Short mmCIF file of C-alpha atoms and ligand atoms in Angstrom, two decimals:
data_model
loop_
_atom_site.label_atom_id
_atom_site.label_comp_id
_atom_site.label_asym_id
_atom_site.label_seq_id
_atom_site.Cartn_x
_atom_site.Cartn_y
_atom_site.Cartn_z
CA MET A 102 57.96 -86.41 45.78
CA LYS A 103 56.23 -89.16 43.77
CA ILE A 104 57.50 -90.15 40.35
CA LEU A 105 55.62 -92.32 37.88
CA VAL A 106 57.96 -94.52 35.84
CA MET A 107 56.64 -95.89 32.55
CA ASN A 108 58.24 -98.58 30.45
CA ALA A 109 56.37 -99.15 27.20
CA GLY A 110 57.40 -102.26 25.24
CA SER A 111 56.11 -103.20 21.81
CA SER A 112 52.96 -104.78 23.28
CA SER A 113 53.27 -104.03 26.99
CA LEU A 114 53.33 -101.21 29.50
CA LYS A 115 55.02 -101.59 32.88
CA TYR A 116 54.69 -98.85 35.45
CA GLN A 117 55.74 -98.04 38.98
CA LEU A 118 54.92 -95.14 41.25
CA ILE A 119 57.94 -94.43 43.45
CA ASP A 120 57.96 -92.27 46.57
CA MET A 121 61.38 -90.68 46.34
CA ALA A 122 61.46 -89.70 50.01
CA THR A 123 61.87 -93.38 50.87
CA GLU A 124 62.64 -94.80 47.37
CA GLU A 125 59.71 -97.10 48.04
CA VAL A 126 57.48 -98.48 45.27
CA VAL A 127 53.94 -97.45 46.25
CA ALA A 128 52.16 -98.84 43.19
CA ILE A 129 53.11 -101.22 40.41
CA GLY A 130 51.36 -102.59 37.35
CA LEU A 131 51.71 -104.25 34.01
CA CYS A 132 49.54 -104.17 30.89
CA GLU A 133 50.25 -107.13 28.63
CA ARG A 134 49.30 -108.04 25.06
CA VAL A 135 48.37 -104.44 24.34
CA GLY A 136 46.70 -104.30 20.91
CA SER A 137 45.27 -107.82 21.00
CA GLU A 138 41.89 -109.16 22.13
CA ASP A 139 43.29 -111.02 25.13
CA SER A 140 45.05 -108.05 26.71
CA PHE A 141 45.05 -107.74 30.49
CA HIS A 142 46.08 -105.43 33.32
CA LYS A 143 47.82 -106.81 36.39
CA TYR A 144 48.46 -104.44 39.26
CA GLY A 145 48.83 -104.10 43.00
CA LEU A 146 51.60 -104.80 45.48
CA ASP A 147 52.32 -108.35 46.71
CA ASP A 148 49.21 -109.95 48.22
CA ASN A 149 46.94 -107.29 46.75
CA GLU A 150 47.85 -108.12 43.18
CA ARG A 151 44.90 -108.53 40.86
CA LYS A 152 44.47 -109.29 37.18
CA ILE A 153 41.76 -107.75 35.04
CA GLU A 154 40.98 -108.93 31.53
CA VAL A 155 40.42 -105.70 29.67
CA HIS A 156 40.65 -104.83 26.01
CA LEU A 157 43.53 -102.39 25.57
CA LYS A 158 43.56 -101.49 21.90
CA ASP A 159 46.71 -99.37 22.14
CA HIS A 160 49.19 -97.79 24.56
CA HIS A 161 46.83 -94.87 25.16
CA ASP A 162 44.31 -97.33 26.62
CA ALA A 163 47.07 -98.92 28.68
CA VAL A 164 48.21 -95.58 30.14
CA GLN A 165 44.58 -94.72 30.90
CA ALA A 166 44.11 -98.08 32.67
CA ALA A 167 47.24 -97.45 34.73
CA ILE A 168 46.12 -93.96 35.74
CA ASP A 169 42.61 -95.18 36.58
CA ALA A 170 44.07 -97.86 38.87
CA LEU A 171 46.40 -95.36 40.55
CA ILE A 172 43.60 -92.95 41.44
CA ASP A 173 40.87 -95.54 42.03
CA PRO A 174 38.85 -94.06 44.97
CA ALA A 175 38.43 -97.55 46.46
CA ASP A 176 42.07 -98.64 46.71
CA GLY A 177 44.26 -96.46 44.50
CA ALA A 178 47.72 -95.52 45.77
CA ILE A 179 46.96 -91.80 45.38
CA LYS A 180 43.89 -89.58 45.53
CA SER A 181 44.55 -87.49 42.46
CA LEU A 182 47.07 -86.93 39.69
CA ASP A 183 48.28 -83.85 41.57
CA GLU A 184 50.25 -86.22 43.79
CA ILE A 185 52.41 -87.28 40.85
CA ASP A 186 55.25 -84.78 40.42
CA ALA A 187 56.59 -86.02 37.09
CA VAL A 188 56.74 -88.99 34.75
CA GLY A 189 59.91 -90.79 33.66
CA HIS A 190 59.78 -92.84 30.48
CA ARG A 191 62.16 -95.57 29.47
CA VAL A 192 62.94 -94.95 25.81
CA VAL A 193 65.00 -97.62 24.08
CA HIS A 194 66.80 -95.63 21.40
CA GLY A 195 68.14 -92.11 21.58
CA GLY A 196 70.57 -92.58 18.69
CA GLU A 197 73.47 -90.14 18.80
CA TYR A 198 71.21 -87.34 19.99
CA PHE A 199 71.05 -88.13 23.68
CA SER A 200 73.90 -88.88 26.06
CA SER A 201 71.80 -88.30 29.16
CA SER A 202 68.17 -88.10 30.25
CA VAL A 203 66.15 -85.08 29.07
CA LEU A 204 62.98 -83.18 29.75
CA ILE A 205 60.64 -84.02 26.88
CA ASP A 206 59.55 -81.23 24.55
CA GLN A 207 58.50 -81.29 20.89
CA ASP A 208 62.11 -81.27 19.67
CA VAL A 209 62.96 -84.29 21.86
CA LEU A 210 59.85 -86.11 20.68
CA ASP A 211 60.77 -85.43 17.04
CA LYS A 212 64.25 -86.85 17.59
CA VAL A 213 62.87 -89.95 19.36
CA LYS A 214 60.57 -90.41 16.36
CA GLU A 215 63.54 -90.12 14.04
CA CYS A 216 65.29 -92.88 16.01
CA SER A 217 62.30 -95.21 15.45
CA LYS A 218 64.09 -96.43 12.33
CA LEU A 219 66.77 -97.84 14.65
CA ALA A 220 64.28 -99.43 17.11
CA PRO A 221 61.13 -100.07 15.06
CA LEU A 222 59.36 -102.15 17.71
CA HIS A 223 60.25 -100.18 20.82
CA ASN A 224 60.50 -96.46 20.08
CA PRO A 225 56.98 -96.13 18.62
CA ALA A 226 55.60 -97.73 21.80
CA GLY A 227 57.60 -95.29 23.95
CA ILE A 228 56.31 -92.38 21.88
CA MET A 229 52.71 -93.57 22.29
CA GLY A 230 53.24 -93.78 26.06
CA ILE A 231 54.64 -90.23 26.17
CA GLU A 232 51.83 -88.85 24.00
CA ALA A 233 49.17 -90.64 26.05
CA CYS A 234 50.61 -89.20 29.29
CA ALA A 235 50.61 -85.71 27.79
CA ASP A 236 47.02 -86.23 26.73
CA ILE A 237 45.84 -87.58 30.07
CA MET A 238 48.03 -85.62 32.48
CA GLY A 239 48.30 -82.27 30.71
CA ASP A 240 51.56 -80.43 31.20
CA LYS A 241 53.01 -82.70 33.91
CA PRO A 242 56.81 -82.77 33.35
CA GLN A 243 57.88 -85.83 31.37
CA ILE A 244 61.44 -87.08 31.16
CA ALA A 245 62.96 -89.53 28.69
CA VAL A 246 65.62 -91.94 29.95
CA PHE A 247 67.37 -93.76 27.12
CA ASP A 248 68.78 -97.29 27.07
CA THR A 249 71.47 -96.09 24.70
CA ALA A 250 72.49 -92.85 26.49
CA PHE A 251 75.04 -94.32 28.93
CA HIS A 252 77.03 -95.80 26.05
CA GLN A 253 77.41 -92.52 24.17
CA THR A 254 80.77 -92.05 25.95
CA MET A 255 82.31 -94.96 24.02
CA PRO A 256 85.30 -93.97 21.90
CA ALA A 257 85.09 -94.45 18.13
CA ARG A 258 87.30 -97.55 18.29
CA SER A 259 84.56 -99.23 20.33
CA TYR A 260 81.50 -98.00 18.47
CA MET A 261 82.60 -98.05 14.83
CA TYR A 262 82.26 -101.15 12.68
CA PRO A 263 84.90 -101.82 10.05
CA LEU A 264 82.34 -101.33 7.26
CA PRO A 265 82.54 -98.69 4.51
CA TYR A 266 82.60 -95.39 6.39
CA GLU A 267 79.71 -94.01 4.33
CA LEU A 268 77.32 -96.40 6.10
CA TYR A 269 78.05 -94.55 9.31
CA GLU A 270 77.68 -91.16 7.64
CA THR A 271 74.47 -91.89 5.79
CA GLU A 272 72.73 -94.54 7.91
CA ARG A 273 74.33 -94.01 11.31
CA ILE A 274 75.28 -97.69 11.38
CA ARG A 275 77.45 -98.03 14.49
CA ARG A 276 77.39 -99.66 17.92
CA TYR A 277 74.87 -98.00 20.23
CA GLY A 278 74.62 -100.51 23.07
CA PHE A 279 71.56 -101.08 25.25
CA HIS A 280 70.61 -101.81 28.89
CA GLY A 281 72.45 -98.55 29.64
CA THR A 282 70.24 -97.63 32.59
CA SER A 283 70.92 -101.00 34.22
CA HIS A 284 74.69 -100.85 33.62
CA ARG A 285 74.81 -97.30 35.01
CA TYR A 286 72.75 -98.24 38.06
CA VAL A 287 74.82 -101.27 39.03
CA ALA A 288 78.13 -99.50 38.35
CA GLU A 289 77.08 -96.68 40.71
CA ARG A 290 75.94 -99.16 43.35
CA ALA A 291 79.24 -101.05 42.97
CA ALA A 292 81.20 -97.87 43.73
CA ALA A 293 79.01 -97.35 46.80
CA MET A 294 79.55 -100.96 47.94
CA LEU A 295 83.31 -100.63 47.43
CA ASP A 296 83.21 -97.25 49.18
CA LYS A 297 85.32 -95.65 46.44
CA PRO A 298 84.66 -92.78 44.01
CA ILE A 299 83.44 -94.24 40.73
CA ASP A 300 86.03 -92.23 38.82
CA GLU A 301 88.77 -94.29 40.45
CA LEU A 302 87.31 -97.64 39.36
CA LYS A 303 87.40 -99.97 36.39
CA ILE A 304 84.31 -102.16 36.45
CA ILE A 305 82.84 -104.81 34.19
CA THR A 306 79.04 -104.95 34.50
CA CYS A 307 77.30 -108.12 33.28
CA HIS A 308 73.54 -107.83 32.71
CA LEU A 309 72.47 -111.45 32.30
CA GLY A 310 68.71 -111.76 31.94
CA ASN A 311 66.57 -112.89 29.06
CA GLY A 312 68.49 -110.21 27.15
CA CYS A 313 72.20 -110.09 27.98
CA SER A 314 74.90 -107.47 27.64
CA ILE A 315 78.22 -106.67 29.22
CA THR A 316 79.86 -103.28 29.60
CA ALA A 317 83.33 -101.98 30.37
CA VAL A 318 82.91 -99.03 32.74
CA ASP A 319 86.07 -96.97 33.20
CA LYS A 320 85.88 -94.06 35.68
CA GLY A 321 82.08 -94.26 35.60
CA GLN A 322 81.87 -94.10 31.81
CA SER A 323 80.90 -96.81 29.36
CA VAL A 324 83.95 -97.41 27.16
CA ASP A 325 82.72 -100.57 25.43
CA THR A 326 79.65 -102.76 25.41
CA SER A 327 78.60 -106.01 23.79
CA MET A 328 75.24 -105.09 22.24
CA GLY A 329 75.65 -103.22 19.01
CA PHE A 330 73.63 -101.56 16.28
CA THR A 331 70.79 -103.69 17.66
CA PRO A 332 70.44 -105.77 20.84
CA LEU A 333 71.26 -108.89 18.81
CA GLU A 334 75.04 -108.55 19.00
CA GLY A 335 77.27 -109.86 21.73
CA LEU A 336 76.43 -112.51 24.29
CA MET A 337 74.25 -115.54 23.77
CA MET A 338 70.83 -114.77 25.32
CA GLY A 339 67.48 -116.43 26.04
CA THR A 340 66.39 -116.52 22.41
CA ARG A 341 69.04 -114.36 20.66
CA CYS A 342 72.20 -115.84 19.20
CA GLY A 343 74.58 -112.95 19.93
CA ASN A 344 77.81 -113.04 17.92
CA ILE A 345 77.89 -115.31 14.92
CA ASP A 346 79.74 -115.15 11.61
CA PRO A 347 77.70 -112.62 9.58
CA ALA A 348 78.16 -114.86 6.54
CA ILE A 349 75.75 -117.32 8.19
CA VAL A 350 73.01 -114.75 7.57
CA THR A 351 73.73 -114.56 3.85
CA TYR A 352 73.87 -118.39 3.80
CA LEU A 353 70.43 -118.64 5.45
CA ILE A 354 69.04 -116.24 2.86
CA GLY A 355 71.00 -117.40 -0.21
CA GLU A 356 71.13 -121.17 0.36
CA LEU A 357 68.11 -121.88 2.59
CA ASN A 358 65.86 -119.37 0.83
CA MET A 359 64.86 -117.60 4.03
CA THR A 360 63.53 -114.10 3.72
CA PRO A 361 65.49 -111.42 5.63
CA ALA A 362 62.57 -111.29 8.10
CA GLU A 363 62.74 -115.06 8.66
CA ALA A 364 66.50 -114.93 9.22
CA ASN A 365 65.99 -112.05 11.64
CA ASP A 366 63.32 -114.01 13.48
CA LEU A 367 65.55 -117.08 13.69
CA MET A 368 68.42 -115.10 15.23
CA ASN A 369 66.26 -113.06 17.61
CA LYS A 370 63.57 -115.49 18.69
CA LYS A 371 64.68 -119.06 18.00
CA SER A 372 68.34 -119.09 18.99
CA GLY A 373 70.26 -118.69 22.24
CA LEU A 374 69.32 -120.93 25.17
CA LEU A 375 66.13 -121.94 23.39
CA GLY A 376 67.78 -122.77 20.08
CA VAL A 377 70.73 -124.70 21.49
CA SER A 378 68.83 -126.63 24.19
CA GLY A 379 65.70 -127.12 22.07
CA LEU A 380 63.83 -126.80 25.38
CA SER A 381 63.32 -123.29 26.67
CA ASN A 382 64.65 -119.75 26.79
CA ASP A 383 64.30 -119.90 30.57
CA LEU A 384 67.50 -120.95 32.28
CA ARG A 385 65.57 -122.63 35.09
CA ASP A 386 64.25 -125.21 32.60
CA VAL A 387 67.63 -125.59 30.94
CA ARG A 388 69.26 -126.07 34.34
CA ALA A 389 66.85 -128.80 35.35
CA ALA A 390 67.55 -130.60 32.07
CA ALA A 391 71.32 -130.12 32.40
CA GLU A 392 71.25 -131.56 35.91
CA ALA A 393 69.34 -134.55 34.53
CA GLY A 394 72.17 -135.07 32.02
CA ASN A 395 70.59 -133.58 28.88
CA GLU A 396 73.58 -132.97 26.59
CA ARG A 397 72.15 -130.06 24.67
CA ALA A 398 71.19 -128.34 27.89
CA ILE A 399 74.75 -128.82 29.14
CA LEU A 400 76.06 -127.42 25.84
CA ALA A 401 73.74 -124.41 26.19
CA TYR A 402 75.26 -123.70 29.62
CA GLU A 403 78.75 -124.00 28.19
CA LEU A 404 78.12 -121.70 25.23
CA TYR A 405 76.38 -119.11 27.39
CA SER A 406 79.03 -118.99 30.12
CA TYR A 407 81.94 -119.13 27.69
CA ALA A 408 80.58 -116.12 25.77
CA VAL A 409 80.53 -114.10 29.01
CA LYS A 410 84.02 -115.30 29.94
CA ARG A 411 85.40 -114.23 26.54
CA TYR A 412 83.98 -110.75 26.94
CA ILE A 413 85.26 -110.38 30.47
CA GLY A 414 88.70 -111.34 29.19
CA SER A 415 88.63 -108.83 26.38
CA TYR A 416 87.45 -105.99 28.64
CA VAL A 417 90.11 -106.76 31.26
CA PHE A 418 92.67 -106.29 28.51
CA SER A 419 91.09 -103.27 26.87
CA MET A 420 90.81 -101.43 30.21
CA GLY A 421 94.26 -102.59 31.37
CA GLY A 422 92.92 -104.41 34.43
CA ILE A 423 89.79 -104.22 36.57
CA ASP A 424 88.72 -103.60 40.14
CA ALA A 425 85.32 -105.30 40.09
CA ILE A 426 82.99 -107.53 38.14
CA VAL A 427 79.30 -106.88 38.75
CA ILE A 428 76.65 -109.45 37.89
CA THR A 429 72.98 -108.57 37.60
CA ALA A 430 69.53 -109.47 36.13
CA GLY A 431 67.50 -112.70 36.24
CA VAL A 432 70.22 -115.20 35.35
CA GLY A 433 73.09 -113.31 36.98
CA GLU A 434 71.30 -112.69 40.26
CA ASN A 435 69.84 -116.18 40.60
CA CYS A 436 71.99 -118.83 38.97
CA ASP A 437 75.03 -119.85 41.01
CA ARG A 438 75.88 -122.59 38.52
CA MET A 439 76.18 -120.10 35.66
CA ARG A 440 78.23 -117.68 37.76
CA ARG A 441 80.60 -120.48 38.71
CA MET A 442 81.04 -121.56 35.09
CA ILE A 443 81.70 -117.97 34.01
CA LEU A 444 84.23 -117.22 36.72
CA GLU A 445 86.04 -120.49 37.36
CA GLY A 446 89.67 -120.90 36.40
CA LEU A 447 90.57 -117.22 36.67
CA ASP A 448 92.48 -117.39 39.99
CA ASP A 449 95.81 -116.57 38.33
CA LEU A 450 94.25 -113.33 37.07
CA GLY A 451 93.23 -112.34 40.59
CA ILE A 452 89.56 -113.22 40.04
CA VAL A 453 88.65 -115.74 42.75
CA LEU A 454 85.07 -116.79 43.41
CA ASP A 455 84.12 -117.93 46.93
CA ALA A 456 82.10 -121.10 46.31
CA GLU A 457 80.15 -120.78 49.56
CA LEU A 458 79.23 -117.13 49.09
CA ASN A 459 78.31 -117.87 45.47
CA ALA A 460 75.85 -120.55 46.54
CA LYS A 461 74.02 -118.23 48.95
CA ARG A 462 70.97 -116.19 47.94
CA GLY A 463 70.26 -112.58 48.85
CA GLY A 464 70.31 -108.99 47.63
CA GLU A 465 73.42 -106.91 47.07
CA ARG A 466 76.40 -109.02 48.07
CA THR A 467 80.07 -109.83 47.52
CA ILE A 468 80.85 -113.32 46.26
CA SER A 469 84.60 -113.05 45.70
CA ALA A 470 87.05 -114.75 48.06
CA ALA A 471 88.94 -112.64 50.59
CA ASN A 472 92.16 -113.11 48.56
CA SER A 473 90.55 -112.07 45.26
CA LYS A 474 92.20 -108.94 43.85
CA VAL A 475 89.08 -108.29 41.81
CA LYS A 476 85.84 -107.94 43.77
CA ILE A 477 82.90 -109.92 42.40
CA LEU A 478 79.57 -108.35 43.28
CA ILE A 479 75.96 -109.34 42.74
CA ILE A 480 73.78 -106.24 42.52
CA PRO A 481 70.08 -106.62 41.70
CA THR A 482 69.35 -104.11 38.97
CA ASN A 483 66.70 -101.44 39.45
CA GLU A 484 66.16 -99.53 36.23
CA GLU A 485 62.93 -97.95 37.50
CA LEU A 486 64.68 -96.36 40.48
CA MET A 487 67.48 -95.09 38.24
CA ILE A 488 64.87 -93.53 35.93
CA ALA A 489 63.07 -91.93 38.89
CA LYS A 490 66.39 -90.55 40.20
CA ASP A 491 67.12 -88.98 36.82
CA VAL A 492 63.67 -87.39 36.88
CA VAL A 493 64.27 -85.90 40.33
CA GLU A 494 67.64 -84.54 39.19
CA LEU A 495 66.10 -82.93 36.10
CA ILE A 496 63.06 -81.37 37.72
CA GLY A 497 65.00 -80.33 40.81
P1 LIG B 147 65.26 -110.83 33.32
O1 LIG B 147 65.26 -110.59 31.84
O2 LIG B 147 66.32 -110.07 34.06
O3 LIG B 147 63.90 -110.69 33.94
O4 LIG B 147 65.67 -112.37 33.53
C1 LIG B 147 64.78 -113.40 33.20
C2 LIG B 147 65.53 -114.70 33.11
O5 LIG B 147 66.24 -114.97 34.33
C3 LIG B 147 64.62 -115.91 32.94
O6 LIG B 147 64.27 -116.12 31.59
C4 LIG B 147 65.50 -117.02 33.45
O7 LIG B 147 66.28 -117.52 32.38
C5 LIG B 147 66.43 -116.37 34.45
N1 LIG B 147 66.15 -116.78 35.84
C6 LIG B 147 65.28 -116.23 36.71
N2 LIG B 147 65.31 -116.88 37.89
C7 LIG B 147 66.24 -117.87 37.77
C8 LIG B 147 66.75 -118.89 38.64
N3 LIG B 147 66.32 -119.04 39.88
N4 LIG B 147 67.69 -119.73 38.13
C9 LIG B 147 68.14 -119.59 36.87
N5 LIG B 147 67.70 -118.64 36.02
C10 LIG B 147 66.77 -117.80 36.45
#
């Protein structure tokens, strides 16, 4: 069975064709700068990767380019669209409507459209991807997999904000949480690595990439997460500030005469690692500068790691203890220095990092010391595979 996984961002489309018999990726591609003159399509596995400058005026063009590459008679991964059994779409926001993945019909599409208000950059792109697939591939089953769905199990004490209750009733202002597919994937893999049923485990999953979030997973269910009404809340990220005093926003607008859009831009695109270091949103650059003694780069490391440590602490308390901490995504999987800073000094709490194991590279692995009560695991995330698995489950 072959599943096409589509991930439409505001100006991009990533796709993978996965053969579920082997869970192998048989084709992969990326359309970037969709909607602008300098758009391009990069596709092909490893050494066969190629980049084509092609004008993609919208996501329909991008989906068409992807399909054309997949069935290219010269070197496409498949001969015809008949070989694709179904399509799984990453959809960012499912609001309170969706607590699991669903087969897309008109009602689902209407609800995703309604949630566009909550994710104005991402949901419209997802909708365009779904509509383009329906247009190009006819009645091929399409499944929506939501970033927010995994977190719908959170209790009210985790998802409500202490604002006037009417804002929840009328505007649905509450914590939704994001990166749900990644948190779910790594939590399930953690249970497999620990060889225990997930419903006997308390796990903290840390997704530390350009975007960062952390989730408390109790018995396989998300009970709290750091991202909120939008992905801005919580941890410090590549360019997002995460938690700050909300009064700073009114200060920026009232005292510095920023427009709400400028304040939003500052917090989402000019803060985090980039804003503090003044160098880059990429931790590799910040690391090089920190190792050369750059004080703001060192401060950026400290703020970033301390934010993660704080959250781990609060989730250990709120869950009444933990069995495992899982670290994933670009920063988490690759930066031993950051992992060390996050996890050092916790020995008395039974969280003991093995310095040697932490310094090694690799795939799924344990980096806690033998005497650590809490297991520390690195698990490379694989949202595409999780999406494809959901598709298989739904279409049987
Ligand atoms: P992601 O959003 O999961 O793709 O993560 C991307 C981020 O991971 C980049 O912006 C970098 O900050 C970080 N990253 C990737 N590789 C490394 C590395 N070797 N060392 C430190 N950070 C890395």
